PDB file of C-alpha atoms in Angstrom:
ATOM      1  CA  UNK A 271      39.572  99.904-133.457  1.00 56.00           C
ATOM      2  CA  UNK A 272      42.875  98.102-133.004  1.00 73.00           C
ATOM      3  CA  UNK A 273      44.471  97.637-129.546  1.00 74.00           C
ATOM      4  CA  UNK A 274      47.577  98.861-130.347  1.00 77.00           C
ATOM      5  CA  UNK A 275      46.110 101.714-132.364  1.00 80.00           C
ATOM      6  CA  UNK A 276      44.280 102.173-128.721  1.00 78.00           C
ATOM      7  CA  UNK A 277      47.639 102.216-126.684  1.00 77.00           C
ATOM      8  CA  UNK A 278      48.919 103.982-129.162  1.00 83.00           C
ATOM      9  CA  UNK A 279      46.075 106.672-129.061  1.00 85.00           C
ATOM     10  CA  UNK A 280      46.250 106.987-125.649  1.00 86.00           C
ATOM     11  CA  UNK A 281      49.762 105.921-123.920  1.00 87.00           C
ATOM     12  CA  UNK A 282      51.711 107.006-126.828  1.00 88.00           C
ATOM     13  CA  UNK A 283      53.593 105.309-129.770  1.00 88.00           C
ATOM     14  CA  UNK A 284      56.555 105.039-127.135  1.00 91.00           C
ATOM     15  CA  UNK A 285      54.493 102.888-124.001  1.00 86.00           C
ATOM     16  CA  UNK A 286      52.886 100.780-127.520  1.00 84.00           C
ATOM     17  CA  UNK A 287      56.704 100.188-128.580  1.00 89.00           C
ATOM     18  CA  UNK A 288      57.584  99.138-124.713  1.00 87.00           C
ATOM     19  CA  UNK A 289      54.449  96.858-124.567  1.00 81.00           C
ATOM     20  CA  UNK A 290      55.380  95.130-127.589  1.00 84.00           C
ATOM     21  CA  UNK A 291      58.500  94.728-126.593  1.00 88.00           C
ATOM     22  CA  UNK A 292      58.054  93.298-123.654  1.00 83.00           C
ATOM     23  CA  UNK A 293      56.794  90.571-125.609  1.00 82.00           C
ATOM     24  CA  UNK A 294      59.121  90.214-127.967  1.00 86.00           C
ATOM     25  CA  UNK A 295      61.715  89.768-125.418  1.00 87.00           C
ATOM     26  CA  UNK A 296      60.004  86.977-123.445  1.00 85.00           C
ATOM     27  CA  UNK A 297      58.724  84.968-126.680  1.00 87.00           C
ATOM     28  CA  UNK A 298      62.322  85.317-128.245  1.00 89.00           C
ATOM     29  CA  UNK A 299      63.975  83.868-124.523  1.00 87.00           C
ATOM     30  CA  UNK A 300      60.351  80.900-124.645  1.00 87.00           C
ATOM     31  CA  UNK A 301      62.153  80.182-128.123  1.00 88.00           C
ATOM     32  CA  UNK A 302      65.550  79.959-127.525  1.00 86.00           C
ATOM     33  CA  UNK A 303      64.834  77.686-124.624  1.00 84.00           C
ATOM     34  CA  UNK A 304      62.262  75.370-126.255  1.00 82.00           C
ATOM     35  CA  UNK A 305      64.843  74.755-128.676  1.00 84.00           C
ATOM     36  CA  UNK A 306      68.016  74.076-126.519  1.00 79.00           C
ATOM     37  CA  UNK A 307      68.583  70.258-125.877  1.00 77.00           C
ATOM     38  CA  UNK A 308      69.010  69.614-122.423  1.00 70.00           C
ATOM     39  CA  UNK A 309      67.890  67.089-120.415  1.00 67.00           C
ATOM     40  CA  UNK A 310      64.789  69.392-119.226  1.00 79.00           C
ATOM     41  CA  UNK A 311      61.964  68.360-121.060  1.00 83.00           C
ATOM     42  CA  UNK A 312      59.066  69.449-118.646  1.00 86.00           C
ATOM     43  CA  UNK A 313      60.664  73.001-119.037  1.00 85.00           C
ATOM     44  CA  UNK A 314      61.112  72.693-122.642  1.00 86.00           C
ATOM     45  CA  UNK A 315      57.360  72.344-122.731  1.00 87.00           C
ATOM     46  CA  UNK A 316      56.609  74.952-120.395  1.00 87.00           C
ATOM     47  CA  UNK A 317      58.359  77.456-122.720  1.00 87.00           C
ATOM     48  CA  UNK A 318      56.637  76.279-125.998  1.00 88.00           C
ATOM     49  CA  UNK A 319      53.185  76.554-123.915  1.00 90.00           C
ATOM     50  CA  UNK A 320      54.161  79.947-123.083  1.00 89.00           C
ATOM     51  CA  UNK A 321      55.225  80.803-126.287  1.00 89.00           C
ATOM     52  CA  UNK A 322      51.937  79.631-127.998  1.00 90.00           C
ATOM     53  CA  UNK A 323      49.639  81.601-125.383  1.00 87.00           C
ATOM     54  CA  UNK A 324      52.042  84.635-126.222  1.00 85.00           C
ATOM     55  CA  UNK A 325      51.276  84.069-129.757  1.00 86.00           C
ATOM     56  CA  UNK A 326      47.885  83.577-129.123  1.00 86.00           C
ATOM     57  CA  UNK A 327      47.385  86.770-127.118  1.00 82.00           C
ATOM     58  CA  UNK A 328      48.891  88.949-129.173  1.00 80.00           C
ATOM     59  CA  UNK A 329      47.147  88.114-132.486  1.00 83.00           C
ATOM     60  CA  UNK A 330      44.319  88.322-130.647  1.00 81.00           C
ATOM     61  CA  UNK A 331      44.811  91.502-129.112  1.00 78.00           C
ATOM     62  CA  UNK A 332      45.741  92.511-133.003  1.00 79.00           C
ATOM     63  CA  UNK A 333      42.326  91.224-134.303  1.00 80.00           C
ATOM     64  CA  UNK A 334      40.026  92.467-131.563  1.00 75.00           C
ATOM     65  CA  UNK A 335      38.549  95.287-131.676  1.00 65.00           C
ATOM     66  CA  UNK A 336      38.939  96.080-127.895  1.00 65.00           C
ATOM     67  CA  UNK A 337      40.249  94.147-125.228  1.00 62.00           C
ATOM     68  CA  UNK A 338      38.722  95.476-121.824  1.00 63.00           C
ATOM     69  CA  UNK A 339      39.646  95.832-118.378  1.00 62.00           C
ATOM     70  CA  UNK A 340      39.601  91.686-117.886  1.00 61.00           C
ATOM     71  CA  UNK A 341      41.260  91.054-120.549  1.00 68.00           C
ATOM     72  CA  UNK A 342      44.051  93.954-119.211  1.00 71.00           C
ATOM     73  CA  UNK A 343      44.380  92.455-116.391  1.00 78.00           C
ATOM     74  CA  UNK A 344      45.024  88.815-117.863  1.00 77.00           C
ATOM     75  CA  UNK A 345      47.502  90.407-120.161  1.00 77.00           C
ATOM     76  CA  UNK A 346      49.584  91.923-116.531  1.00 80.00           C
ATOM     77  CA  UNK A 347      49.031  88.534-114.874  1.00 84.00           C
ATOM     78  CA  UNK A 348      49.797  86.662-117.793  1.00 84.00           C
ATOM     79  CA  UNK A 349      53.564  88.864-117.737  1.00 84.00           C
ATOM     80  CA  UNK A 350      53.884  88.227-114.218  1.00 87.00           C
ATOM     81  CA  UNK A 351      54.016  84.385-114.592  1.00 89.00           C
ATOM     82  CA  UNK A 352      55.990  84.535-117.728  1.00 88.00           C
ATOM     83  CA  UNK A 353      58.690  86.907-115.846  1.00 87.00           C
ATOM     84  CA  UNK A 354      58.813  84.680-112.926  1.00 90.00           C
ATOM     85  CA  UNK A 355      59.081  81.147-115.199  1.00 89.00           C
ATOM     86  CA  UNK A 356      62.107  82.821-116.824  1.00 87.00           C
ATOM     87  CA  UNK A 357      63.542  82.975-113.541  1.00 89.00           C
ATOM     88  CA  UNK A 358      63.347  79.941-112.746  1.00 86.00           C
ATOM     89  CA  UNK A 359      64.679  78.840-116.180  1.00 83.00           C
ATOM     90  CA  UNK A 360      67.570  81.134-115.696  1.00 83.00           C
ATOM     91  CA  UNK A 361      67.951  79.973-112.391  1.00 84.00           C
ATOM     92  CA  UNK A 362      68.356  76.016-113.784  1.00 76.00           C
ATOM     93  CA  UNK A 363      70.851  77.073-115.962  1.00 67.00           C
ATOM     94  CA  UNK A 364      73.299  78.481-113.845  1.00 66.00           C
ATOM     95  CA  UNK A 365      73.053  75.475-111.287  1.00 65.00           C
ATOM     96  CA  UNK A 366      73.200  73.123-114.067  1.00 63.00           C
ATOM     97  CA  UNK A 367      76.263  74.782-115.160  1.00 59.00           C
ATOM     98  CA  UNK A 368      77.675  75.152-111.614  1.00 57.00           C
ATOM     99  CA  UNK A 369      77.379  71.311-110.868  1.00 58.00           C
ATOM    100  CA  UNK A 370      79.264  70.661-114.296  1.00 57.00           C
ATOM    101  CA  UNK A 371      81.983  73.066-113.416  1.00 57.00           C
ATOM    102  CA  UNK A 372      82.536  71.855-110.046  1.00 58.00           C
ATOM    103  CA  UNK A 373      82.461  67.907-111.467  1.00 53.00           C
TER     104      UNK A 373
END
């Protein structure tokens, strides 16, 4: 059986919705960010890195036919990385634009 058909089953069509959302948000702000010019390039990476093993996760998590309590807790340490990386990109933006505002 599907994953999602599994949260979905058991959590609800609502906690499915929130879980995929939760990607969708970070992989849309991985994007947006892999594809700004700035002088960041490391970071740049970084996004498109995590935006391939977002990819990757959730195709496989739509292929396989279950998932596990491993693979779970990948998935929730996997978010926790991601959430704290877009910190710090958020955080280099607003001192990048602070230091041009105050030049």
């Amino acid at each position: 059986m599907n994953t999602y058909l599994q949260i979905g089953l058991e959590y609800g069509l609502i906690a499915t919705g929130i879980f995929i959302l939760i990607y969708v948000n970070s992989a849309w702000y991985f994007y947006k960010f892999a594809r700004k010019k700035t002088n960041q390039h490391e970071l740049r990476l970084y996004a498109a890195a995590f935006l391939a093993i977002y990819t990757m996760l959730y195709l496989t998590i739509a292929t396989v036919s279950s998932m596990g309590g491993t693979s779970f807790f990948f998935i929730i340490v996997l978010f926790a990385i991601s959430t704290a990386f877009i910190n710090i990109l958020r955080s280099e933006n607003t001192s990048k634009s602070v230091k041009s505002s105050n030049v």
